[in-house]
Short mmCIF file of C-alpha atoms in Angstrom, two decimals:
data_model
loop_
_atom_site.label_atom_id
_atom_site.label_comp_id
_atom_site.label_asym_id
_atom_site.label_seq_id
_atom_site.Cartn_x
_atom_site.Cartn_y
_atom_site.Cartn_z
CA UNK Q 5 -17.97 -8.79 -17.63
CA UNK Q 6 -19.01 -5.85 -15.59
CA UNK Q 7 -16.92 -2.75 -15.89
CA UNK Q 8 -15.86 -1.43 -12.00
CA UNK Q 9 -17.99 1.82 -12.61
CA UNK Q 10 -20.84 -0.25 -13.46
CA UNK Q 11 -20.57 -2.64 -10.04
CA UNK Q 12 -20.21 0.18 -7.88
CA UNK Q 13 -23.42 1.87 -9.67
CA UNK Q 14 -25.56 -1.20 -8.76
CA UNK Q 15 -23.69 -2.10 -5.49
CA UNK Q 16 -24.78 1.68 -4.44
CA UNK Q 17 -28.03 1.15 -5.53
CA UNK Q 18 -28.43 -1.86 -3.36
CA UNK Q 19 -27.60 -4.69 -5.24
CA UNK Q 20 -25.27 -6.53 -2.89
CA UNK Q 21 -23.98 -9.44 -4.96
CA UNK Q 22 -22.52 -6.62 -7.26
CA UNK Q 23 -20.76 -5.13 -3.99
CA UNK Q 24 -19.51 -8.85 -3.75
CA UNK Q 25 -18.15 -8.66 -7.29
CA UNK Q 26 -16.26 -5.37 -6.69
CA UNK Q 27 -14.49 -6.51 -3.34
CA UNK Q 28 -13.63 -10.41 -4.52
CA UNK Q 29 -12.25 -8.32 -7.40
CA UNK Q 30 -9.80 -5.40 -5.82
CA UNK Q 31 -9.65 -7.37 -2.06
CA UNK Q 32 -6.14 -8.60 -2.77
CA UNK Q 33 -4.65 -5.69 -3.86
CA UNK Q 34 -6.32 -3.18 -0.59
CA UNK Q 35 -4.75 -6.56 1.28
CA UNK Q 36 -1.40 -5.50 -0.24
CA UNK Q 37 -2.11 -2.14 0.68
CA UNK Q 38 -2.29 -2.42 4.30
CA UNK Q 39 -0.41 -5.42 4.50
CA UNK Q 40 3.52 -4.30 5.37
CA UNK Q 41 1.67 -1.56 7.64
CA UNK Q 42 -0.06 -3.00 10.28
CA UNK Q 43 0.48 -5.04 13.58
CA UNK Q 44 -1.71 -8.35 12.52
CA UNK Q 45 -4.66 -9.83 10.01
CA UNK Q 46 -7.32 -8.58 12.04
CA UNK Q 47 -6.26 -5.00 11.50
CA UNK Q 48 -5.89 -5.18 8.40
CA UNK Q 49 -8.88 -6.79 7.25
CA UNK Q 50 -10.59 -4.28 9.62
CA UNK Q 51 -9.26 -1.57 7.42
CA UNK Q 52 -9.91 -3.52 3.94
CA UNK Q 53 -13.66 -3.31 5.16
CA UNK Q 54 -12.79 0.38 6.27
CA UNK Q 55 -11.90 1.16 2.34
CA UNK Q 56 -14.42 -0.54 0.57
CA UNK Q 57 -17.65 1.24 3.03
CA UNK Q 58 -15.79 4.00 2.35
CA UNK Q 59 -15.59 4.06 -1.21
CA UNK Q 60 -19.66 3.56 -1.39
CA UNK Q 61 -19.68 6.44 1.03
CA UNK Q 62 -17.78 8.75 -1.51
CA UNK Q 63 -18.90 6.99 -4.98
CA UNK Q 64 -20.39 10.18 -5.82
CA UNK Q 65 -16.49 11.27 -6.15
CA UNK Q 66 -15.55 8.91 -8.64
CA UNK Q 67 -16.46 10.09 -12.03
CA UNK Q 68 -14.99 7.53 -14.15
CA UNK Q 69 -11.93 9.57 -15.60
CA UNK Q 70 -9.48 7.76 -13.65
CA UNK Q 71 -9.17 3.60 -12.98
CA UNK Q 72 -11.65 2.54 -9.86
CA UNK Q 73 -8.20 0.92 -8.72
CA UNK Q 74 -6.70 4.41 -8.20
CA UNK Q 75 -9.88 5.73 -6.67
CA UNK Q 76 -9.77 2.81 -3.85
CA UNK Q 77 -6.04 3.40 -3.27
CA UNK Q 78 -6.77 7.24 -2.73
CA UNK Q 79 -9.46 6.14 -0.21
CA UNK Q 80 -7.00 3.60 1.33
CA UNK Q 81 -4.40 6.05 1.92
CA UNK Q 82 -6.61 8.48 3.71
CA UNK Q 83 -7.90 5.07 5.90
CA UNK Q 84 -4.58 4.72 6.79
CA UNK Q 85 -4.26 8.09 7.99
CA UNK Q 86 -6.96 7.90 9.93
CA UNK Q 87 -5.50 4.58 11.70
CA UNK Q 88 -2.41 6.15 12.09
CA UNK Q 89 -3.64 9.43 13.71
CA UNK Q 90 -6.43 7.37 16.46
CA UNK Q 91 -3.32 5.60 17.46
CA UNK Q 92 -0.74 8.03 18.24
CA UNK Q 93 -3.22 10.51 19.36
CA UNK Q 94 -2.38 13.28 16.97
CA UNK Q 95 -1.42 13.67 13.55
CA UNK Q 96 1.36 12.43 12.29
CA UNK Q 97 4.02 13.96 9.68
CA UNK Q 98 3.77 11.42 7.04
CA UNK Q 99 6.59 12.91 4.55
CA UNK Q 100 8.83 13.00 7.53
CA UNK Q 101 7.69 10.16 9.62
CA UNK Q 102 8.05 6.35 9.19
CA UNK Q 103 6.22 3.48 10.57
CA UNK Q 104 8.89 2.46 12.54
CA UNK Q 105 9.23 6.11 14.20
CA UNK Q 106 5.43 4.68 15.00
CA UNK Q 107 6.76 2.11 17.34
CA UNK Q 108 3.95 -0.03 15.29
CA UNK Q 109 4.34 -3.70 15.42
CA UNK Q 110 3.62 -5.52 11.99
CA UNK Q 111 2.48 -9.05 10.70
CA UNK Q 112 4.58 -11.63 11.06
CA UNK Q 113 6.96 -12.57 7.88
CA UNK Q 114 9.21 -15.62 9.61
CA UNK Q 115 8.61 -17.72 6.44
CA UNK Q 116 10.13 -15.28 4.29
CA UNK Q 117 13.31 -15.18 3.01
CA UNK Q 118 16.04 -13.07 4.67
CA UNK Q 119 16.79 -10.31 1.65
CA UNK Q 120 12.32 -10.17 1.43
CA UNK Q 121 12.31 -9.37 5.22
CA UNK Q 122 15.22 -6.65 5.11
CA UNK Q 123 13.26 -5.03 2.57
CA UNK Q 124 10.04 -5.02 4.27
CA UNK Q 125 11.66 -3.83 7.19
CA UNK Q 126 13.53 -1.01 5.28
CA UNK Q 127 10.25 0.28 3.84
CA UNK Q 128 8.68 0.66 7.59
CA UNK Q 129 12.23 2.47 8.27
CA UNK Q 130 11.80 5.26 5.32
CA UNK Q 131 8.83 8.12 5.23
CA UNK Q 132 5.36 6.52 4.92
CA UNK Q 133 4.75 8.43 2.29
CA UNK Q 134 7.77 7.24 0.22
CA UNK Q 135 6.70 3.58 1.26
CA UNK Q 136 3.00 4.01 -0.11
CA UNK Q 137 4.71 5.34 -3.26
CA UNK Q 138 7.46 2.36 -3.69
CA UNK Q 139 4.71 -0.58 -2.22
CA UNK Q 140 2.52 0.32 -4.93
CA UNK Q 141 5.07 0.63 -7.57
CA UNK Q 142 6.67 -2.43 -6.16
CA UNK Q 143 3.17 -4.55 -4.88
CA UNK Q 144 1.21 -3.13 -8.00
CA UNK Q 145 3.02 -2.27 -10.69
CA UNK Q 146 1.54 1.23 -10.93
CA UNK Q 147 3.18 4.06 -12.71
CA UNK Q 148 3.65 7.04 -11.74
CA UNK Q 149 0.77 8.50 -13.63
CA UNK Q 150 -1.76 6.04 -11.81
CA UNK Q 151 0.35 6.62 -8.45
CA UNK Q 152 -0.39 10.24 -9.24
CA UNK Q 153 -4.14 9.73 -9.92
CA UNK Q 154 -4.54 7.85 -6.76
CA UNK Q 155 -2.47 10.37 -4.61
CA UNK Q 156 -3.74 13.80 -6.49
CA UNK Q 157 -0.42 14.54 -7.49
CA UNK Q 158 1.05 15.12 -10.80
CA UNK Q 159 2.90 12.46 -12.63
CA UNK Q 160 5.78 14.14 -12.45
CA UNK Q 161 6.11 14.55 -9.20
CA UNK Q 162 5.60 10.95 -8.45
CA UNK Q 163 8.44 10.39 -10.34
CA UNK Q 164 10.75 12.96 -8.42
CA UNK Q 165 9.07 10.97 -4.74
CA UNK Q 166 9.67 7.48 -6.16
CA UNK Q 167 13.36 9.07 -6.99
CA UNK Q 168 14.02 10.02 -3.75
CA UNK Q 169 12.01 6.56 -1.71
CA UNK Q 170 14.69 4.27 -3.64
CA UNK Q 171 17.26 6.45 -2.69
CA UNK Q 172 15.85 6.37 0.87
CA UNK Q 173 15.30 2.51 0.98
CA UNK Q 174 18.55 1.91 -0.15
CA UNK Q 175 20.19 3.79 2.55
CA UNK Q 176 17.49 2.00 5.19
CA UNK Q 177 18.83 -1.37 3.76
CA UNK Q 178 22.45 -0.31 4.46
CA UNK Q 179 22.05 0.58 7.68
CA UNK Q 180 19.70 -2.97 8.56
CA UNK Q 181 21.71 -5.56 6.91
CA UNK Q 182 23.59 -7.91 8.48
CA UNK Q 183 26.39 -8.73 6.26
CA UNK Q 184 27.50 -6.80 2.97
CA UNK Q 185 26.43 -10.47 0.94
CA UNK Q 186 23.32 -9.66 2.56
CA UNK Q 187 23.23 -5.73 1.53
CA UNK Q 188 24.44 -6.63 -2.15
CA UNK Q 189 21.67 -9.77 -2.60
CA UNK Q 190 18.78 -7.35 -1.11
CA UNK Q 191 19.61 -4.41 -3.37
CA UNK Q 192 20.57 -6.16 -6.49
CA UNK Q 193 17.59 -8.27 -6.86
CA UNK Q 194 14.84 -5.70 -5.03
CA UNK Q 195 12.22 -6.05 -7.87
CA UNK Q 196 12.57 -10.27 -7.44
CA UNK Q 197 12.33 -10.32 -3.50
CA UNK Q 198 9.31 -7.51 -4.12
CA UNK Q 199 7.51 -10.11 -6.46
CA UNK Q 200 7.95 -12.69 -3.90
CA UNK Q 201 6.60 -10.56 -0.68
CA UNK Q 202 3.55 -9.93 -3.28
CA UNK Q 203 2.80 -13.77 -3.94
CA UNK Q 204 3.63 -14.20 -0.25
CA UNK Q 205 0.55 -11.63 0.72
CA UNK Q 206 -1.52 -12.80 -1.90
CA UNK Q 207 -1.71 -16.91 -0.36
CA UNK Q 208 -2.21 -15.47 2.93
#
């Protein structure tokens, strides 16, 4: 099997079924990316496509030190960005700022369960930058050091943001849930309903 490196070397040199390889291969997990972020599917396969003509535009960047997966999440952050900036019209204080402060609509999660959609709602209520953090600890099972990698940050201080974005979510859960059953089942089994929102995404 083709390494990443070597797929993007031959999809960059024109051979498109290798291009094919690479996206079939990482399309799920930009999907995830985007996923709890945007108002509907056709945004966010529009910026899926973004990130992956993107990341031919800047292969020159990756050098093969780090995982292609953490390369493609830097370039999806910085995607999202972009998004988020065209559509309020300026930029937009992402340590500070969540997407609900964004008055942004997102995809519609009826078929979930209740504790799943409190916490998908909580993580559009904290700092998008502690949500990118948690979703891809939560969505990917990244450490910190790969978080890091992706986000040019140490790993340290990954750990210190994912620190404070659980601390964060668990006071946006407080203040959404309904009932304190609901606040106890949400918080005490976060890592279960976050498994569950992933294989939701993924048969989408």
């Amino acid at each position: 099997m083709h390494t990443d490196a070597e797929l993007l070397a031959a999809w960059a040199a024109g051979d498109t079924l290798s291009g094919s390889r690479l996206f079939d291969r990482h399309y799920s997990s930009v999907y995830r990316f985007f996923a709890n972020k945007l108002p509907g599917p056709s945004e966010i396969e529009d910026l899926v496509q973004q990130t992956f003509m993107a990341c031919i535009e800047s292969r020159a960047r990756y050098r093969g030190d780090a995982s292609f997966r953490t390369f493609l999440f830097g370039i999806a952050r910085n995607i999202l960005l972009r998004y988020l900036r065209d559509a309020r019209k300026h930029s937009v204080d992402v340590a500070s700022t969540s997407l609900a402060d964004c008055g942004l609509g997102v995809t519609s999660v009826l078929h979930l369960r209740r504790e799943q959609q409190l916490l998908l709602t909580a993580l559009r209520h904290i700092p998008i930058d502690s949500q990118v953090v948690l979703e891809m600890s939560y969505w990917e099972q990244m450490p910190a050091r790969e978080i890091g990698e992706a986000l040019n940050e140490s790993e340290a201080a990954i750990r210190g943001r994912l620190r404070k974005a659980k601390l964060e979510l668990r006071g946006a859960v407080e203040g959404l849930a309904r009932t304190r059953s609901e606040l106890d089942s949400t918080l005490d089994g976060l890592e279960q309903w976050a498994e569950g929102v992933r294989a939701f995404w993924d048969a989408r």
